[in-house]
Coordinates of C-alpha atoms and ligand atoms in Angstrom, one line a residue:
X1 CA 167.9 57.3 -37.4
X2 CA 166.5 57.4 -33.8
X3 CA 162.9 55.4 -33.7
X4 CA 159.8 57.3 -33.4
X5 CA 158.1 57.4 -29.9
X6 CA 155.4 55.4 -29.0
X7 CA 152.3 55.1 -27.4
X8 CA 151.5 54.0 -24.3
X9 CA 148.3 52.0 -25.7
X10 CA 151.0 49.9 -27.4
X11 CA 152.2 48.4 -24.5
X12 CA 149.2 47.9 -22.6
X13 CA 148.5 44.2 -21.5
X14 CA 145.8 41.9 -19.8
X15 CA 145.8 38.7 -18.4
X16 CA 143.4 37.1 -16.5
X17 CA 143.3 33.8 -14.9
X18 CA 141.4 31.9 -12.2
X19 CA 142.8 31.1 -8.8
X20 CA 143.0 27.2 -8.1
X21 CA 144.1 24.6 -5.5
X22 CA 147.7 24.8 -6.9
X23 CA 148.6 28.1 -6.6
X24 CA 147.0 28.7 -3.0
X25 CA 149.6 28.5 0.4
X26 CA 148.9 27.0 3.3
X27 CA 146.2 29.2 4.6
X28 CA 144.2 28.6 1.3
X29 CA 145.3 32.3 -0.1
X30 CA 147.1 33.2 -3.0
X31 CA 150.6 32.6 -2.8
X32 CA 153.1 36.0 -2.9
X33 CA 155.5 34.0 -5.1
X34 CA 152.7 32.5 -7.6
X35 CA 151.5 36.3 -8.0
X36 CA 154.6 37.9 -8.4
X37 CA 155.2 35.1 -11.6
X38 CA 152.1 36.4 -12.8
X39 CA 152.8 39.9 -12.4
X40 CA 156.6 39.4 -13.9
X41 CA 155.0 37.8 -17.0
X42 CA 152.6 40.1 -17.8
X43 CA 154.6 43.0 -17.2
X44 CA 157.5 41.3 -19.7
X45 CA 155.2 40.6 -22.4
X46 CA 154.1 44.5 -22.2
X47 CA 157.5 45.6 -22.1
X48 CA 158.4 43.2 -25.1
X49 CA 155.6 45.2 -27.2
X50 CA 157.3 47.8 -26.4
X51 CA 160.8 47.4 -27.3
X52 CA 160.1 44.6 -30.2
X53 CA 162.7 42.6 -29.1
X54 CA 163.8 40.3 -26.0
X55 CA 163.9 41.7 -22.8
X56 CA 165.0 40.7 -19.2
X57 CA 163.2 41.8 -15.7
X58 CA 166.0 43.8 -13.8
X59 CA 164.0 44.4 -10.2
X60 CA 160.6 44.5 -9.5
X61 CA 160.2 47.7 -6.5
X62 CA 158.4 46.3 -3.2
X63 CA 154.9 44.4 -3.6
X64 CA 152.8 44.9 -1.1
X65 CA 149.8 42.5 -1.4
X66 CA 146.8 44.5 0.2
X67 CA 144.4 41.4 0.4
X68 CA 144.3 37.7 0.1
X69 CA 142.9 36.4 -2.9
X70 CA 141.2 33.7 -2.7
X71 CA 140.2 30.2 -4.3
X72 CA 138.2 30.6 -7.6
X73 CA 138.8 34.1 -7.4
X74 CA 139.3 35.7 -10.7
X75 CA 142.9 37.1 -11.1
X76 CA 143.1 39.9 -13.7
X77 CA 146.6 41.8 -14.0
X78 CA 146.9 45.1 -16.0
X79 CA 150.6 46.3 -17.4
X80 CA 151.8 49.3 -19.4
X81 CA 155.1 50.8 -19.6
X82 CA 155.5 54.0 -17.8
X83 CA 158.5 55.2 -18.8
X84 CA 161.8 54.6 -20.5
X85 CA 164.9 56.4 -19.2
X86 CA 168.1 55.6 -21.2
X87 CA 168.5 51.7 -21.9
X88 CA 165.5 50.4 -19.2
X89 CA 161.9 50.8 -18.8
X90 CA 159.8 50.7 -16.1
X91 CA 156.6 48.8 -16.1
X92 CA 153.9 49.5 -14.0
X93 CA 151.4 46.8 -12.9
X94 CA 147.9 46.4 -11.1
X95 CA 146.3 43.8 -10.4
X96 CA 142.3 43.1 -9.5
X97 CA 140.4 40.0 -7.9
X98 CA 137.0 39.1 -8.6
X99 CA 135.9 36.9 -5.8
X100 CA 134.1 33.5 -6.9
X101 CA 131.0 35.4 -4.5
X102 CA 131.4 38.8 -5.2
X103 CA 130.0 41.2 -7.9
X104 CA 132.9 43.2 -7.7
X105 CA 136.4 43.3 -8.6
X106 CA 138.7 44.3 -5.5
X107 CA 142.2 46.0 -5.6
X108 CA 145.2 44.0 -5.0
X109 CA 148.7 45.4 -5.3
X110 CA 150.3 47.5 -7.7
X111 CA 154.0 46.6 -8.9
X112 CA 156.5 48.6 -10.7
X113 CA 158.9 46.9 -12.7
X114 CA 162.4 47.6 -14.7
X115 CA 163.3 45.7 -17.8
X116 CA 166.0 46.2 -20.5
X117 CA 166.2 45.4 -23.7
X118 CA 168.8 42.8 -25.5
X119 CA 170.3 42.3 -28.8
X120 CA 171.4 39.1 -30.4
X121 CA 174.3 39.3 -28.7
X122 CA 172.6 39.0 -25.0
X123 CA 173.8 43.2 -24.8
X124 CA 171.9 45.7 -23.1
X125 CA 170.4 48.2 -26.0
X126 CA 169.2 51.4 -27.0
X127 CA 165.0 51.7 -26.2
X128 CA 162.3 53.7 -28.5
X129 CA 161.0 56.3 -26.1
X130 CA 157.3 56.2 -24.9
X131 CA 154.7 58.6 -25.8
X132 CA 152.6 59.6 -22.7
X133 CA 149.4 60.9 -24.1
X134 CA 146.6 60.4 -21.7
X135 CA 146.5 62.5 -18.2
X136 CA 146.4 58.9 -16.6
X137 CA 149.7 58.3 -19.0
X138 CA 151.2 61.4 -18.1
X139 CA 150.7 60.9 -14.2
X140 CA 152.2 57.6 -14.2
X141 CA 155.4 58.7 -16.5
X142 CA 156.1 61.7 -14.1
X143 CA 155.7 59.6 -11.1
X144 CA 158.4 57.0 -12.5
X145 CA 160.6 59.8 -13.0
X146 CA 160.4 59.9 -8.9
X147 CA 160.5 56.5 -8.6
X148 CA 163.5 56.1 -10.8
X149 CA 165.4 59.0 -8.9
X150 CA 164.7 57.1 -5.6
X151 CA 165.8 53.6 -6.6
X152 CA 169.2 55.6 -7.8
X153 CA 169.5 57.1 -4.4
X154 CA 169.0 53.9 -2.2
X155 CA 171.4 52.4 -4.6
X156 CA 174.0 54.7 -4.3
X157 CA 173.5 55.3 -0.5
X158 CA 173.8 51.4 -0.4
X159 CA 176.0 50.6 -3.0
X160 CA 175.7 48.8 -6.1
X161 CA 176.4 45.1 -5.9
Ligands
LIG1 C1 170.1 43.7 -16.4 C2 171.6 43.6 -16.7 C3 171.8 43.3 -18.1 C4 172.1 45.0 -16.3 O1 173.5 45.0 -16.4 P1 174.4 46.2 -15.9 O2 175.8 46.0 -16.2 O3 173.9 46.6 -14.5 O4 173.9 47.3 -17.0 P2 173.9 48.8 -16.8 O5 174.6 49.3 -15.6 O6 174.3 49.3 -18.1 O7 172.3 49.1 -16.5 C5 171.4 48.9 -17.5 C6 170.1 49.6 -17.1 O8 169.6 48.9 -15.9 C7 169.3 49.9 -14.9 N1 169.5 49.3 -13.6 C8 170.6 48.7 -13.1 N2 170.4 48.3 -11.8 C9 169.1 48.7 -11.6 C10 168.2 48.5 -10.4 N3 168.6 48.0 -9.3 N4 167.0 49.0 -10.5 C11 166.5 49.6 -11.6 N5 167.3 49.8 -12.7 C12 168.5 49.3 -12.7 C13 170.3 51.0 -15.2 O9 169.9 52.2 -14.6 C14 170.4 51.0 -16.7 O10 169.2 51.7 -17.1 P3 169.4 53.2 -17.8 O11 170.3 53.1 -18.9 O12 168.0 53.5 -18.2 O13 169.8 54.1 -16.6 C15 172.3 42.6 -15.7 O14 172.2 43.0 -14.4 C16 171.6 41.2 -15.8 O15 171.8 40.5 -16.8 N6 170.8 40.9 -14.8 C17 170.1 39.6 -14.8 C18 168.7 39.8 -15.5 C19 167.9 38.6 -15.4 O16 168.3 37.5 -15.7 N7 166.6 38.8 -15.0 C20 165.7 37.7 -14.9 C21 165.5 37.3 -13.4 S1 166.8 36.5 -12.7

């Protein structure tokens, strides 16, 4: 019996944390790689409540951090899952600083991430489909349809290693 579809509010995940010492570079911003952890967890624990069952990232598109984010910032990273096409998903991610200073929260990045699903056995399997049902949903599942057939086009005009 094929599972029932479901919701996109399923999936949907927050995290939030504050920016310290540890996780700054050199020039006292937020470091690419410590945000792209953060951005890899929280999309795998939203693509986990999707799928009820382990998953593993297979590529994260290209991030493009807009602005630096700085110390004692607050860090707060949204996740839901897009789309799913045969056995992956994508994930889509934004992510919002509240400055230590400042009364607002400022845009980011947004990331878009593909995960699959595994079985006891470590096997790639079959995913419930997701339910779009908000306009915001229904944008963002239509636009990974064109990100999807774009990422199989580079691929192929690369060539899959
Ligand atoms: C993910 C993995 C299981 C896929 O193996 P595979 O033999 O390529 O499997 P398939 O060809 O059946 O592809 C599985 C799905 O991944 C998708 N996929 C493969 N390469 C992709 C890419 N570069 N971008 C997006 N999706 C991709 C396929 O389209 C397929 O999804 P679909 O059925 O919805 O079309 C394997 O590559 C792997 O184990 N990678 C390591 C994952 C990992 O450890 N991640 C943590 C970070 S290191």
């Amino acid at each position: 019996m094929e599972t029932p579809a479901r919701p996109v509010f399923l999936s949907r995940t927050e995290s939030s944390e504050i920016i310290l010492q540890s996780d700054l570079n050199h020039l006292g911003h937020l470091f690419g790689g410590r945000l792209a952890s953060i951005i890899d967890k929280t999309a795998a624990i939203s693509a986990i409540k999707h799928a009820h069952s382990a998953v593993v990232t297979v590529s994260i598109d290209s991030l493009i951090f807009r602005r630096p984010v700085r110390l004692g910032s607050i860090l707060t990273v949204k996740a839901s899952v897009n789309r799913v096409f045969n056995k992956s998903m994508e994930v889509g991610v934004s992510v919002y600083s509240l400055p230590p200073d400042g009364p607002e929260a400022e845009y980011v990045c947004n990331a878009y991430l593909t995960f699959v699903a595994l079985d006891a056995q470590g096997k790639t399997r079959e995913l419930p489909t997701v339910l779009p049902e908000t306009m915001e949903d229904k944008r963002r599942f239509a636009q990974a349809g064109i990100r999807r057939e774009n990422r199989l086009a580079l691929q192929a005009q690369l060539g899959k290693k």
